[in-house]
Short mmCIF file of C-alpha atoms and ligand atoms in Angstrom, two decimals:
data_model
loop_
_atom_site.label_atom_id
_atom_site.label_comp_id
_atom_site.label_asym_id
_atom_site.label_seq_id
_atom_site.Cartn_x
_atom_site.Cartn_y
_atom_site.Cartn_z
CA MET A 1 64.94 -86.56 -101.45
CA SER A 2 68.44 -87.37 -101.34
CA LYS A 3 70.18 -89.79 -103.89
CA PRO A 4 70.48 -93.52 -102.93
CA HIS A 5 73.78 -94.32 -101.34
CA SER A 6 76.37 -94.94 -103.98
CA LEU A 7 79.34 -97.35 -103.45
CA THR A 8 82.48 -97.27 -105.64
CA VAL A 9 83.47 -100.73 -106.47
CA GLU A 10 87.38 -101.26 -107.62
CA THR A 11 89.60 -104.44 -107.76
CA ALA A 12 93.14 -104.81 -106.59
CA ALA A 13 95.40 -107.87 -107.26
CA LYS A 14 96.45 -107.69 -103.59
CA LEU A 15 95.44 -106.37 -100.25
CA PRO A 16 96.05 -102.58 -100.56
CA PRO A 17 97.68 -100.38 -97.58
CA LEU A 18 94.98 -99.80 -95.04
CA SER A 19 94.25 -96.50 -93.70
CA PRO A 20 92.90 -96.73 -90.01
CA ARG A 21 89.08 -97.34 -89.92
CA GLU A 22 88.96 -99.68 -93.09
CA VAL A 23 87.99 -103.12 -92.53
CA VAL A 24 89.18 -106.25 -94.39
CA ALA A 25 86.21 -108.77 -95.07
CA VAL A 26 87.19 -112.31 -94.84
CA CYS A 27 84.77 -115.08 -95.91
CA VAL A 28 84.26 -118.13 -93.74
CA PHE A 29 82.48 -121.26 -94.88
CA GLN A 30 80.38 -122.82 -92.13
CA GLY A 31 82.12 -125.57 -90.35
CA GLU A 32 85.51 -124.97 -91.78
CA PRO A 33 88.63 -124.22 -89.55
CA GLU A 34 90.22 -121.81 -91.84
CA PRO A 35 89.12 -118.58 -93.62
CA ALA A 36 88.29 -119.01 -97.37
CA GLY A 37 90.76 -117.20 -99.22
CA ALA A 38 92.88 -115.08 -96.90
CA GLY A 39 96.52 -115.78 -96.33
CA GLY A 40 99.43 -114.69 -94.13
CA GLU A 41 98.92 -112.75 -91.02
CA VAL A 42 95.13 -112.35 -91.73
CA LEU A 43 94.90 -116.04 -92.08
CA ARG A 44 96.53 -116.70 -88.74
CA ALA A 45 94.57 -114.20 -86.95
CA VAL A 46 91.21 -115.59 -88.13
CA GLU A 47 92.12 -119.20 -87.64
CA ARG A 48 92.64 -118.51 -83.82
CA ILE A 49 89.08 -116.93 -83.88
CA LEU A 50 87.63 -120.01 -85.46
CA ASN A 51 89.51 -122.22 -83.38
CA GLU A 52 87.96 -120.85 -80.21
CA GLY A 53 84.52 -121.43 -81.76
CA ASP A 54 83.67 -117.68 -81.75
CA PHE A 55 82.33 -117.50 -85.39
CA LYS A 56 80.41 -120.34 -87.08
CA GLY A 57 80.35 -118.88 -90.72
CA GLU A 58 76.55 -119.34 -90.98
CA ALA A 59 75.06 -117.38 -94.15
CA GLU A 60 74.33 -113.63 -93.34
CA SER A 61 76.46 -113.58 -89.97
CA THR A 62 79.39 -111.31 -89.43
CA LEU A 63 81.90 -110.72 -86.81
CA LEU A 64 84.00 -107.64 -86.49
CA VAL A 65 87.37 -108.22 -84.52
CA HIS A 66 90.41 -106.19 -84.04
CA ALA A 67 93.32 -108.66 -84.93
CA ALA A 68 97.18 -107.59 -84.01
CA THR A 69 99.09 -108.36 -87.06
CA GLY A 70 102.79 -107.69 -88.24
CA GLU A 71 101.43 -104.50 -89.91
CA GLY A 72 99.67 -103.27 -86.85
CA ALA A 73 96.20 -103.65 -85.60
CA ARG A 74 93.60 -104.70 -88.27
CA ARG A 75 89.73 -104.78 -88.32
CA LEU A 76 88.69 -107.84 -89.76
CA LEU A 77 85.04 -108.55 -90.50
CA LEU A 78 84.28 -112.05 -90.60
CA VAL A 79 81.54 -112.77 -93.20
CA GLY A 80 79.82 -116.11 -92.85
CA MET A 81 79.27 -117.94 -96.36
CA GLY A 82 77.15 -120.74 -95.29
CA LYS A 83 78.22 -124.26 -96.42
CA ARG A 84 80.90 -124.47 -99.13
CA GLU A 85 78.75 -126.55 -101.49
CA ASP A 86 75.67 -124.15 -101.24
CA ALA A 87 77.97 -121.05 -101.93
CA ASP A 88 76.65 -119.96 -105.47
CA ASP A 89 76.26 -116.40 -107.01
CA ALA A 90 73.41 -115.56 -104.68
CA ALA A 91 75.15 -116.62 -101.61
CA LEU A 92 78.19 -114.28 -102.80
CA ARG A 93 75.68 -111.39 -103.26
CA ARG A 94 74.26 -111.68 -100.02
CA ALA A 95 77.51 -112.08 -98.33
CA ALA A 96 79.11 -109.06 -99.84
CA ALA A 97 75.61 -106.95 -99.10
CA THR A 98 75.95 -108.35 -95.35
CA ALA A 99 79.62 -107.21 -95.38
CA VAL A 100 78.85 -103.64 -96.60
CA ARG A 101 76.08 -103.28 -93.96
CA ALA A 102 78.16 -104.39 -91.16
CA ALA A 103 81.09 -102.17 -92.22
CA ARG A 104 78.76 -99.32 -92.36
CA ASN A 105 77.60 -100.09 -88.80
CA ALA A 106 81.26 -100.02 -87.84
CA ARG A 107 81.66 -96.77 -89.61
CA ALA A 108 84.30 -97.94 -91.92
CA GLY A 109 85.33 -96.05 -94.88
CA ARG A 110 86.27 -98.88 -97.15
CA VAL A 111 85.54 -102.57 -97.28
CA ASN A 112 88.29 -104.73 -98.51
CA PHE A 113 86.64 -107.82 -99.70
CA ILE A 114 88.53 -111.07 -100.03
CA PRO A 115 86.22 -113.48 -102.09
CA PRO A 116 86.22 -117.15 -100.87
CA ALA A 117 88.64 -119.82 -102.30
CA GLY A 118 87.03 -121.12 -105.55
CA HIS A 119 85.27 -117.95 -106.06
CA GLU A 120 87.97 -115.66 -107.40
CA GLY A 121 87.35 -115.42 -110.83
CA PRO A 122 85.50 -112.53 -112.86
CA ARG A 123 82.09 -114.08 -112.34
CA ALA A 124 82.31 -114.05 -108.64
CA ALA A 125 83.64 -110.73 -108.53
CA GLY A 126 80.55 -109.46 -110.53
CA ALA A 127 78.35 -110.99 -107.90
CA VAL A 128 80.46 -109.54 -105.16
CA ALA A 129 80.13 -105.89 -106.78
CA GLU A 130 76.06 -106.55 -107.25
CA GLY A 131 75.65 -107.49 -103.75
CA ALA A 132 77.77 -104.86 -102.30
CA ILE A 133 75.99 -102.30 -104.12
CA LEU A 134 72.49 -103.67 -103.31
CA GLY A 135 73.77 -103.76 -99.89
CA ALA A 136 74.65 -100.20 -99.81
CA TYR A 137 71.08 -99.11 -100.46
CA GLU A 138 69.13 -97.12 -97.65
CA ASN A 139 65.72 -95.82 -97.66
CA GLY A 140 65.79 -93.35 -94.89
CA PHE A 141 65.38 -90.45 -97.45
CA TYR A 142 63.52 -88.18 -94.85
CA GLN A 143 65.91 -88.76 -92.05
CA SER A 144 67.92 -85.73 -91.02
CA ASP A 145 70.94 -87.76 -89.74
CA GLU A 146 70.79 -89.70 -92.93
CA GLU A 147 74.03 -88.69 -94.41
CA GLU A 148 76.09 -90.25 -91.57
CA LYS A 149 75.24 -93.52 -93.20
CA ALA A 150 77.12 -92.47 -96.25
CA ALA A 151 80.43 -93.33 -94.49
CA THR A 152 81.04 -96.38 -96.17
CA ASN A 153 81.74 -95.51 -99.79
CA ARG A 154 84.14 -97.73 -101.29
CA LEU A 155 84.58 -101.49 -101.75
CA THR A 156 87.85 -103.08 -103.02
CA ILE A 157 87.54 -106.63 -104.21
CA VAL A 158 90.79 -108.32 -103.52
CA THR A 159 91.32 -110.92 -106.53
CA SER A 160 94.16 -111.65 -108.82
CA ALA A 161 91.72 -112.57 -111.57
CA ASP A 162 93.01 -110.97 -114.88
CA GLY A 163 91.41 -107.61 -115.00
CA ASP A 164 92.39 -106.86 -118.77
CA ALA A 165 90.83 -110.01 -120.36
CA PRO A 166 89.82 -109.13 -124.05
CA ALA A 167 86.30 -107.25 -124.64
CA GLY A 168 83.64 -109.55 -125.13
CA GLY A 169 85.47 -112.34 -122.91
CA ASP A 170 84.64 -112.50 -119.19
CA GLY A 171 87.11 -109.61 -117.98
CA LEU A 172 86.96 -108.97 -114.70
CA ARG A 173 86.42 -105.22 -115.39
CA ARG A 174 83.44 -105.92 -117.69
CA ARG A 175 81.58 -108.23 -115.10
CA VAL A 176 82.26 -105.59 -112.34
CA GLU A 177 80.81 -102.65 -114.55
CA ARG A 178 77.79 -104.90 -115.45
CA ALA A 179 76.98 -105.66 -111.89
CA ARG A 180 77.27 -101.82 -111.17
CA ILE A 181 74.97 -101.08 -113.84
CA ILE A 182 72.47 -103.70 -112.61
CA ALA A 183 72.62 -103.13 -108.99
CA GLU A 184 72.29 -99.46 -109.47
CA SER A 185 69.23 -100.00 -111.47
CA VAL A 186 67.74 -102.22 -108.95
CA ASN A 187 68.56 -99.45 -106.30
CA TRP A 188 66.85 -96.96 -108.49
CA THR A 189 63.79 -99.05 -108.65
CA ARG A 190 63.75 -99.55 -104.93
CA ALA A 191 64.07 -95.82 -104.19
CA LEU A 192 60.73 -95.11 -106.31
CA ALA A 193 58.98 -97.93 -104.72
CA ASP A 194 59.90 -96.99 -101.29
CA GLU A 195 58.91 -93.26 -101.93
CA PRO A 196 55.29 -92.26 -100.13
CA GLY A 197 52.44 -91.82 -102.03
CA LEU A 198 52.28 -88.25 -101.19
CA SER A 199 55.59 -87.61 -103.04
CA LEU A 200 55.22 -89.92 -105.95
CA PRO A 201 51.83 -89.29 -107.55
CA PRO A 202 51.58 -90.73 -111.14
CA ARG A 203 52.66 -87.46 -112.73
CA GLU A 204 55.75 -87.20 -110.53
CA PHE A 205 56.38 -90.91 -111.39
CA ALA A 206 56.55 -90.07 -114.88
CA ARG A 207 58.50 -87.26 -114.42
CA ARG A 208 61.13 -89.34 -112.75
CA ALA A 209 60.99 -91.91 -115.36
CA ALA A 210 61.70 -89.09 -117.97
CA GLU A 211 64.63 -87.61 -116.00
CA MET A 212 66.07 -91.26 -115.73
CA ALA A 213 65.38 -91.76 -119.53
CA ALA A 214 67.13 -88.31 -120.49
CA SER A 215 70.23 -89.63 -118.19
CA VAL A 216 70.61 -92.78 -119.93
CA GLY A 217 69.31 -92.30 -123.51
CA LEU A 218 65.94 -94.04 -123.64
CA LYS A 219 63.15 -92.39 -125.80
CA VAL A 220 59.91 -91.14 -123.59
CA GLU A 221 56.56 -91.51 -125.36
CA SER A 222 54.25 -91.05 -122.01
CA LEU A 223 50.77 -90.04 -122.35
CA GLY A 224 48.84 -87.68 -120.18
CA VAL A 225 45.16 -87.88 -118.94
CA GLU A 226 43.72 -86.22 -122.19
CA GLU A 227 45.44 -88.72 -124.47
CA ILE A 228 44.53 -91.59 -122.13
CA ARG A 229 40.78 -90.45 -122.50
CA ALA A 230 40.93 -89.95 -125.95
CA ARG A 231 42.37 -93.47 -126.75
CA GLY A 232 39.47 -95.00 -124.59
CA MET A 233 41.76 -96.59 -121.64
CA GLY A 234 38.74 -97.02 -119.37
CA GLY A 235 40.31 -99.19 -117.04
CA LEU A 236 43.21 -96.76 -116.19
CA LEU A 237 40.88 -94.05 -116.08
CA GLY A 238 38.17 -95.56 -113.96
CA VAL A 239 40.77 -96.54 -111.30
CA ALA A 240 42.28 -93.02 -111.49
CA GLN A 241 38.87 -91.25 -111.22
CA GLY A 242 38.52 -91.09 -107.50
CA SER A 243 41.63 -89.43 -107.10
CA ASP A 244 42.60 -85.72 -107.33
CA GLU A 245 45.90 -86.77 -109.00
CA GLU A 246 45.71 -87.43 -112.82
CA PRO A 247 46.90 -90.68 -114.04
CA ALA A 248 49.67 -91.05 -116.67
CA LEU A 249 50.77 -93.79 -119.09
CA ILE A 250 54.46 -93.76 -118.70
CA VAL A 251 56.25 -95.39 -122.10
CA LEU A 252 60.01 -95.58 -122.37
CA ARG A 253 61.70 -97.18 -125.45
CA TYR A 254 65.05 -98.62 -126.19
CA GLU A 255 65.99 -98.71 -129.78
CA PRO A 256 69.22 -100.43 -130.54
CA GLU A 257 71.24 -98.97 -133.44
CA GLY A 258 70.64 -100.95 -136.42
CA ALA A 259 67.61 -103.09 -135.27
CA GLY A 260 64.81 -103.74 -137.77
CA GLU A 261 61.21 -103.64 -137.39
CA ASP A 262 61.04 -107.43 -137.70
CA ASP A 263 63.38 -108.15 -135.00
CA GLY A 264 60.46 -107.99 -132.74
CA LEU A 265 59.59 -105.68 -129.86
CA TRP A 266 59.44 -107.03 -126.52
CA ALA A 267 57.01 -105.05 -123.92
CA PHE A 268 57.22 -105.04 -120.24
CA VAL A 269 54.12 -103.92 -118.87
CA GLY A 270 54.47 -102.84 -114.86
CA LYS A 271 51.60 -101.94 -112.62
CA GLY A 272 51.95 -98.41 -111.60
CA ILE A 273 49.47 -97.91 -108.43
CA THR A 274 51.48 -95.09 -106.52
CA PHE A 275 49.08 -95.88 -103.79
CA ASP A 276 46.17 -98.61 -103.29
CA THR A 277 43.77 -97.63 -100.70
CA GLY A 278 41.31 -100.23 -102.30
CA GLY A 279 39.16 -97.31 -103.42
CA ILE A 280 35.39 -97.52 -102.30
CA SER A 281 36.18 -101.14 -101.44
CA ILE A 282 38.57 -99.82 -98.89
CA LYS A 283 41.34 -101.70 -97.26
CA HIS A 284 41.67 -102.16 -93.50
CA GLY A 285 44.28 -99.73 -92.10
CA LEU A 286 46.70 -102.25 -90.74
CA ASP A 287 49.77 -102.29 -93.18
CA MET A 288 47.78 -100.23 -95.57
CA TYR A 289 51.05 -98.01 -95.78
CA GLU A 290 52.74 -100.58 -97.65
CA MET A 291 50.40 -99.95 -100.62
CA LYS A 292 52.98 -97.02 -101.30
CA SER A 293 54.62 -99.69 -103.24
CA ASP A 294 52.10 -100.83 -105.26
CA MET A 295 53.89 -99.37 -108.12
CA ALA A 296 56.90 -101.62 -107.64
CA GLY A 297 56.10 -103.76 -110.85
CA GLY A 298 56.06 -100.29 -112.73
CA ALA A 299 59.21 -99.22 -111.43
CA ALA A 300 60.91 -102.51 -111.98
CA ALA A 301 59.84 -102.38 -115.77
CA LEU A 302 61.38 -98.82 -115.87
CA GLY A 303 64.54 -99.85 -113.82
CA ALA A 304 65.26 -102.82 -116.20
CA LEU A 305 65.19 -100.29 -119.39
CA ARG A 306 67.59 -98.06 -117.09
CA ALA A 307 70.01 -100.98 -117.21
CA ILE A 308 69.35 -102.19 -120.70
CA ALA A 309 69.79 -98.67 -122.14
CA GLN A 310 73.54 -98.77 -120.71
CA LEU A 311 74.27 -102.60 -121.22
CA LYS A 312 73.04 -101.96 -124.96
CA PRO A 313 71.74 -105.45 -125.98
CA ASP A 314 70.40 -105.77 -129.73
CA ARG A 315 67.09 -106.22 -128.89
CA ARG A 316 64.08 -103.57 -128.95
CA VAL A 317 62.42 -103.12 -125.91
CA VAL A 318 59.44 -100.83 -124.45
CA ALA A 319 58.22 -100.48 -121.07
CA VAL A 320 54.68 -99.41 -120.36
CA VAL A 321 53.39 -98.23 -117.16
CA PRO A 322 49.84 -97.63 -116.44
CA ALA A 323 50.12 -95.20 -113.45
CA ALA A 324 47.24 -94.12 -111.00
CA GLU A 325 46.34 -93.58 -107.47
CA ASN A 326 43.42 -95.63 -106.08
CA MET A 327 41.30 -93.40 -103.82
CA PRO A 328 37.90 -93.43 -102.55
CA SER A 329 36.03 -90.28 -102.99
CA GLY A 330 32.69 -88.78 -104.32
CA LYS A 331 33.98 -89.11 -107.88
CA ALA A 332 35.51 -92.69 -107.60
CA ILE A 333 34.50 -95.79 -109.43
CA LYS A 334 31.91 -97.92 -107.55
CA PRO A 335 31.37 -101.42 -107.18
CA GLY A 336 29.02 -102.67 -110.00
CA ASP A 337 30.32 -99.93 -112.42
CA ILE A 338 31.40 -101.10 -115.76
CA VAL A 339 34.34 -99.79 -117.76
CA ARG A 340 35.34 -99.93 -121.31
CA THR A 341 38.96 -100.98 -121.86
CA LEU A 342 41.24 -99.82 -124.68
CA ALA A 343 40.96 -103.43 -126.33
CA GLY A 344 37.06 -102.98 -126.48
CA HIS A 345 36.19 -105.52 -123.86
CA THR A 346 34.04 -104.17 -120.88
CA ILE A 347 34.89 -105.25 -117.27
CA GLU A 348 32.29 -105.09 -114.41
CA VAL A 349 34.10 -103.59 -111.32
CA VAL A 350 32.96 -106.03 -108.59
CA ASP A 351 35.50 -104.93 -106.10
CA THR A 352 37.47 -101.66 -106.64
CA ASP A 353 40.53 -103.12 -104.77
CA ALA A 354 41.04 -105.37 -107.57
CA GLU A 355 42.43 -102.20 -109.47
CA GLY A 356 45.92 -103.63 -110.67
CA ARG A 357 44.16 -105.93 -113.48
CA LEU A 358 41.99 -102.94 -114.60
CA VAL A 359 45.14 -100.74 -115.46
CA LEU A 360 47.30 -103.76 -116.70
CA VAL A 361 44.70 -104.78 -119.32
CA ASP A 362 45.15 -101.23 -120.80
CA GLY A 363 48.76 -101.51 -120.67
CA ILE A 364 48.68 -104.68 -122.32
CA ALA A 365 46.65 -103.58 -125.20
CA TYR A 366 48.57 -100.59 -125.48
CA ALA A 367 51.90 -102.58 -125.86
CA LYS A 368 50.17 -104.79 -128.59
CA ALA A 369 49.04 -101.61 -130.32
CA LEU A 370 52.84 -100.53 -130.24
CA GLY A 371 53.59 -103.77 -131.94
CA ALA A 372 54.71 -106.06 -129.13
CA SER A 373 55.83 -109.36 -130.20
CA ARG A 374 56.22 -110.75 -126.86
CA ILE A 375 54.88 -109.17 -123.43
CA VAL A 376 56.11 -109.79 -119.80
CA ASP A 377 53.88 -107.93 -117.09
CA LEU A 378 54.96 -107.48 -113.48
CA ALA A 379 52.60 -106.50 -110.69
CA THR A 380 52.12 -106.37 -107.03
CA LEU A 381 48.75 -107.97 -107.97
CA THR A 382 47.32 -110.16 -105.21
CA GLY A 383 47.33 -111.18 -101.72
CA SER A 384 46.53 -114.64 -102.67
CA ILE A 385 50.12 -115.06 -104.40
CA ILE A 386 51.45 -114.22 -101.04
CA VAL A 387 49.25 -116.97 -99.41
CA ALA A 388 50.59 -119.63 -102.02
CA LEU A 389 54.21 -118.53 -102.32
CA GLY A 390 55.14 -116.40 -99.52
CA SER A 391 58.09 -114.05 -100.11
CA HIS A 392 60.51 -116.43 -101.69
CA ARG A 393 59.11 -117.01 -105.24
CA MET A 394 57.02 -114.96 -107.69
CA GLY A 395 54.23 -116.36 -109.20
CA LEU A 396 54.74 -116.89 -113.11
CA PHE A 397 51.71 -117.39 -115.26
CA SER A 398 51.87 -117.55 -119.17
CA ASN A 399 49.98 -118.57 -122.25
CA ASP A 400 53.25 -119.81 -123.79
CA ASP A 401 55.48 -122.77 -122.61
CA GLU A 402 58.53 -121.69 -124.52
CA TRP A 403 58.31 -117.98 -123.21
CA ALA A 404 57.61 -119.12 -119.78
CA ALA A 405 60.67 -121.40 -119.69
CA ARG A 406 62.93 -118.64 -120.88
CA LEU A 407 61.48 -116.29 -118.10
CA LEU A 408 62.00 -119.23 -115.55
CA ALA A 409 65.66 -119.74 -116.87
CA ALA A 410 66.20 -115.89 -116.45
CA SER A 411 64.85 -115.47 -113.07
CA GLU A 412 66.93 -118.51 -111.89
CA ARG A 413 70.01 -117.09 -113.20
CA ALA A 414 69.15 -113.90 -111.78
CA GLY A 415 68.67 -115.29 -108.28
CA GLU A 416 64.97 -114.17 -108.30
CA PRO A 417 63.12 -117.80 -108.30
CA ALA A 418 59.78 -117.95 -109.76
CA TRP A 419 57.04 -120.63 -109.62
CA ARG A 420 54.78 -121.42 -112.39
CA MET A 421 51.22 -121.20 -111.83
CA PRO A 422 48.15 -122.07 -114.14
CA VAL A 423 46.28 -120.13 -116.62
CA SER A 424 43.22 -122.04 -117.35
CA ASP A 425 39.61 -121.70 -118.47
CA ASP A 426 39.02 -124.12 -115.37
CA TYR A 427 38.93 -120.63 -113.57
CA LYS A 428 36.83 -118.86 -116.11
CA LYS A 429 33.38 -118.69 -113.88
CA ARG A 430 35.28 -116.11 -111.78
CA ILE A 431 35.70 -113.71 -114.42
CA GLU A 432 32.65 -114.24 -116.13
CA SER A 433 30.06 -111.42 -115.70
CA ALA A 434 26.30 -111.62 -116.29
CA ILE A 435 26.35 -107.98 -117.75
CA ALA A 436 29.70 -107.35 -118.97
CA ASP A 437 32.46 -109.17 -120.95
CA PHE A 438 34.31 -109.91 -117.81
CA LYS A 439 34.20 -109.00 -114.19
CA ASN A 440 37.27 -108.08 -112.18
CA TYR A 441 36.75 -110.31 -109.16
CA GLY A 442 34.93 -113.83 -108.52
CA GLY A 443 36.22 -114.87 -105.29
CA ARG A 444 39.41 -116.90 -104.25
CA PRO A 445 41.59 -118.19 -105.47
CA ASP A 446 42.04 -114.71 -106.91
CA ALA A 447 45.87 -114.90 -108.20
CA THR A 448 44.83 -117.47 -110.90
CA SER A 449 41.58 -115.53 -111.75
CA ALA A 450 43.59 -112.14 -112.12
CA ALA A 451 46.19 -113.97 -114.48
CA LEU A 452 43.29 -115.47 -116.36
CA LEU A 453 41.62 -112.01 -117.07
CA LEU A 454 45.03 -110.79 -118.16
CA SER A 455 45.29 -113.83 -120.53
CA LYS A 456 42.10 -112.77 -122.36
CA PHE A 457 43.91 -108.97 -123.25
CA ALA A 458 47.40 -110.69 -124.20
CA GLY A 459 45.37 -112.98 -126.66
CA SER A 460 47.89 -115.04 -128.87
CA THR A 461 50.91 -112.71 -128.20
CA PRO A 462 53.46 -114.66 -125.93
CA TRP A 463 53.01 -113.30 -122.52
CA VAL A 464 54.29 -113.78 -118.99
CA HIS A 465 52.72 -112.36 -115.95
CA LEU A 466 54.79 -112.23 -112.85
CA ASP A 467 52.78 -111.62 -109.76
CA ILE A 468 55.57 -110.07 -107.40
CA ALA A 469 53.05 -109.00 -104.49
CA GLY A 470 55.32 -111.47 -102.09
CA THR A 471 58.63 -110.54 -103.19
CA ALA A 472 58.61 -106.86 -103.85
CA TRP A 473 58.81 -105.79 -100.01
CA TYR A 474 60.84 -106.98 -97.30
CA ASP A 475 58.73 -107.07 -94.33
CA ALA A 476 61.45 -106.61 -91.83
CA PRO A 477 65.09 -105.42 -92.04
CA LEU A 478 67.53 -108.09 -93.16
CA PRO A 479 71.29 -108.46 -92.97
CA TYR A 480 71.54 -107.52 -96.52
CA ALA A 481 68.63 -104.89 -96.67
CA PRO A 482 66.62 -102.44 -94.99
CA LYS A 483 62.91 -103.03 -94.60
CA GLY A 484 61.14 -101.87 -97.68
CA ALA A 485 61.39 -102.30 -101.27
CA SER A 486 63.38 -105.28 -102.80
CA GLY A 487 63.50 -104.18 -106.51
CA ALA A 488 62.15 -107.67 -107.58
CA GLY A 489 62.14 -108.31 -111.08
CA VAL A 490 64.74 -105.87 -112.49
CA ARG A 491 67.60 -108.47 -112.62
CA THR A 492 65.09 -111.26 -114.11
CA LEU A 493 64.18 -108.76 -116.96
CA VAL A 494 67.72 -107.72 -117.63
CA GLU A 495 68.85 -111.24 -117.65
CA LEU A 496 66.07 -112.19 -120.10
CA VAL A 497 67.35 -109.55 -122.61
CA CYS A 498 71.11 -109.36 -121.89
CA GLY A 499 71.63 -112.73 -120.40
N1 LIG B 1 47.97 -104.43 -104.23
C1 LIG B 1 47.14 -105.21 -104.00
C2 LIG B 1 47.72 -106.65 -103.90
C3 LIG B 1 48.73 -106.78 -102.61
C4 LIG B 1 48.38 -107.16 -101.24
C5 LIG B 1 50.35 -106.42 -102.91
C6 LIG B 1 49.37 -107.17 -100.45
C7 LIG B 1 50.97 -106.38 -101.76
C8 LIG B 1 50.70 -106.86 -100.69
C9 LIG B 1 45.94 -105.56 -104.82
O1 LIG B 1 45.37 -104.41 -105.63
C10 LIG B 1 44.65 -105.89 -104.16
O2 LIG B 1 44.28 -105.14 -103.44
N2 LIG B 1 44.56 -107.15 -104.12
C11 LIG B 1 43.21 -107.68 -103.55
C12 LIG B 1 42.24 -107.97 -104.47
C13 LIG B 1 40.86 -108.59 -104.00
C14 LIG B 1 40.36 -107.66 -102.81
C15 LIG B 1 39.92 -108.67 -104.85
C16 LIG B 1 43.71 -108.89 -102.73
O3 LIG B 1 44.54 -109.76 -103.44
O4 LIG B 1 43.24 -109.02 -101.63
MN1 LIG B 2 43.94 -103.22 -104.70
ZN1 LIG B 3 47.11 -102.76 -105.70
#
C-alpha cells in the first residue's frame, strides 16, 4: 500500500509568482457580486464571471476559468463558500478540501488559496490547512495509476496575518502546524479504516499501530492471544474464535513529562473489528464489504493519540483497541453461547452479529484495570443509530452529565456534531438474560440497549460512548472526500484533550 497523499501547506503574505499550471483559488460567497478577498486583476476577472451569473458561490461548488490578466493568463478556481453568515470553520475546511480536489482534477501542481474577507486570521488559516490536507486524501491504494493523483502537492495560503506571533499565542505558523498534525492523523485513521479485511487482520492492525507509535514516541503495551486468554477476556476471545486470525488488544499510551499519577488517566476505547461478517448470525451480502471499516472506532482512538503525541498536552491518555475478526466457522461462537468477560460478568450471545459490545466490554474493563479515571469509547456499533441520526450526527451516550457536556462541546468545536441519547434502565429488559448476567441483544431499539450494556461495565467511572456507525463512512464520493472512511471521532478526541 502506498502512503496517503501528502500536501505541503505554506503561507505567503501576497500571491507568489505563478508557474504555468498553478491555480489561484478565490472564494465566493453565495449571492455576492464580488469575490471575497481577492484584489486587483484577479478581482476584476472574477467580477466579470460573477456578473454573467456563471457561478453562484454555493457551498462545495467550484468553477475553473482561464482569465487573462496583466501578468498573462491565469487559472482561477472559483470556490463556493455558501452564504456569508454561515461561513464558519467547517465551511472553510470544506471549501479548502473541495478546492484541492478540483485542482487535482485540473492537474494543478500548486493551489494558491486566498481566504475570504473576514477570515484572514491564523484561526481561519488553520481551518483552511486542515481542510486542504483532509481533501488531499485518496484511498485508491490498489490502483495502478494512483500516483498520477499526487500531482497537486502544495497549497499556499495567501494571507497577510502575522506569521511570527509569539509562541503560546495564536500565531499563524502554530495554527497551521497544529492543523497539519490533526489532519494527517485523521488521514492516517482513514487509511486504516479503508484497508480491506484481507490486508488488515488484527495482528497487522496491531503492527501498524506499533509502527506509528514508534514514529511519534508513544508507548506500546499491546497483548497477544495468549495474554488475552490468560487474563480472561472472554468477550474478545469469543468473537475472535471463529476466525483463523488471532485477536489482539492494542494498547498505546501517551505519558507527558512530569505528569503525576493523580492527574488522572483518560482512556479512549475503540471497537476494532477488522471485518464483521456477522459470524453465525451472518449478514446478508449487500454492502457487507463496508464492514472492512468496522474497526473505524479503534483506528480513531489510535489516530487521536498520534496527534496528541505531537501536540504534547499535559494529560495522560491511553488508547485501548480490542481487535478481532468476526467470522462464521466450525469453531465460531454460536447464538445461545455464554461468554465470561474480564469484568467477571457473563453475557449470553443471542446474536453473534452484536459482536462490538462483546469486545468493547473487555476493552472498557481493561481500561479500568489500567486505572482510567475517565473513558470515551468509539464504535461503529449499531445500524439502529443510523436509522435514528443518519450520517450527520454521532450518537452520544453517557453516565455523567459533566463529561457528556465536555464531549459535546469538543465535538461541536471540532465540527463533528453529536446528539445525546439516553442511557437508562428503562431499557434494561433488552439486556436481561434468564440464564446469564446479561444478553447481547434484545430487539430494537438496539443503539440504546447496546449503550446500556456498555454502561454496566463502565460502572461509576465517567464514561461517554460515541456510536459512529453513521458518521465513519461516506456512502458516495463528496466534493471534499472520496467514498469511504471519514476518520470520524479523531478531531473530537484531540479537541477534548488539547482544545
Ligand atoms: N458493525 C455493525 C453495525 C454497523 C452497521 C456499522 C452498519 C456500520 C454500518 C454491528 O456489529 C452490527 O452488526 N450491528 C447489528 C446488531 C444487531 C444484529 C443485533 C445491527 O445494528 O444491525
Ligand atoms: Mn456485527
Ligand atoms: Zn460490527
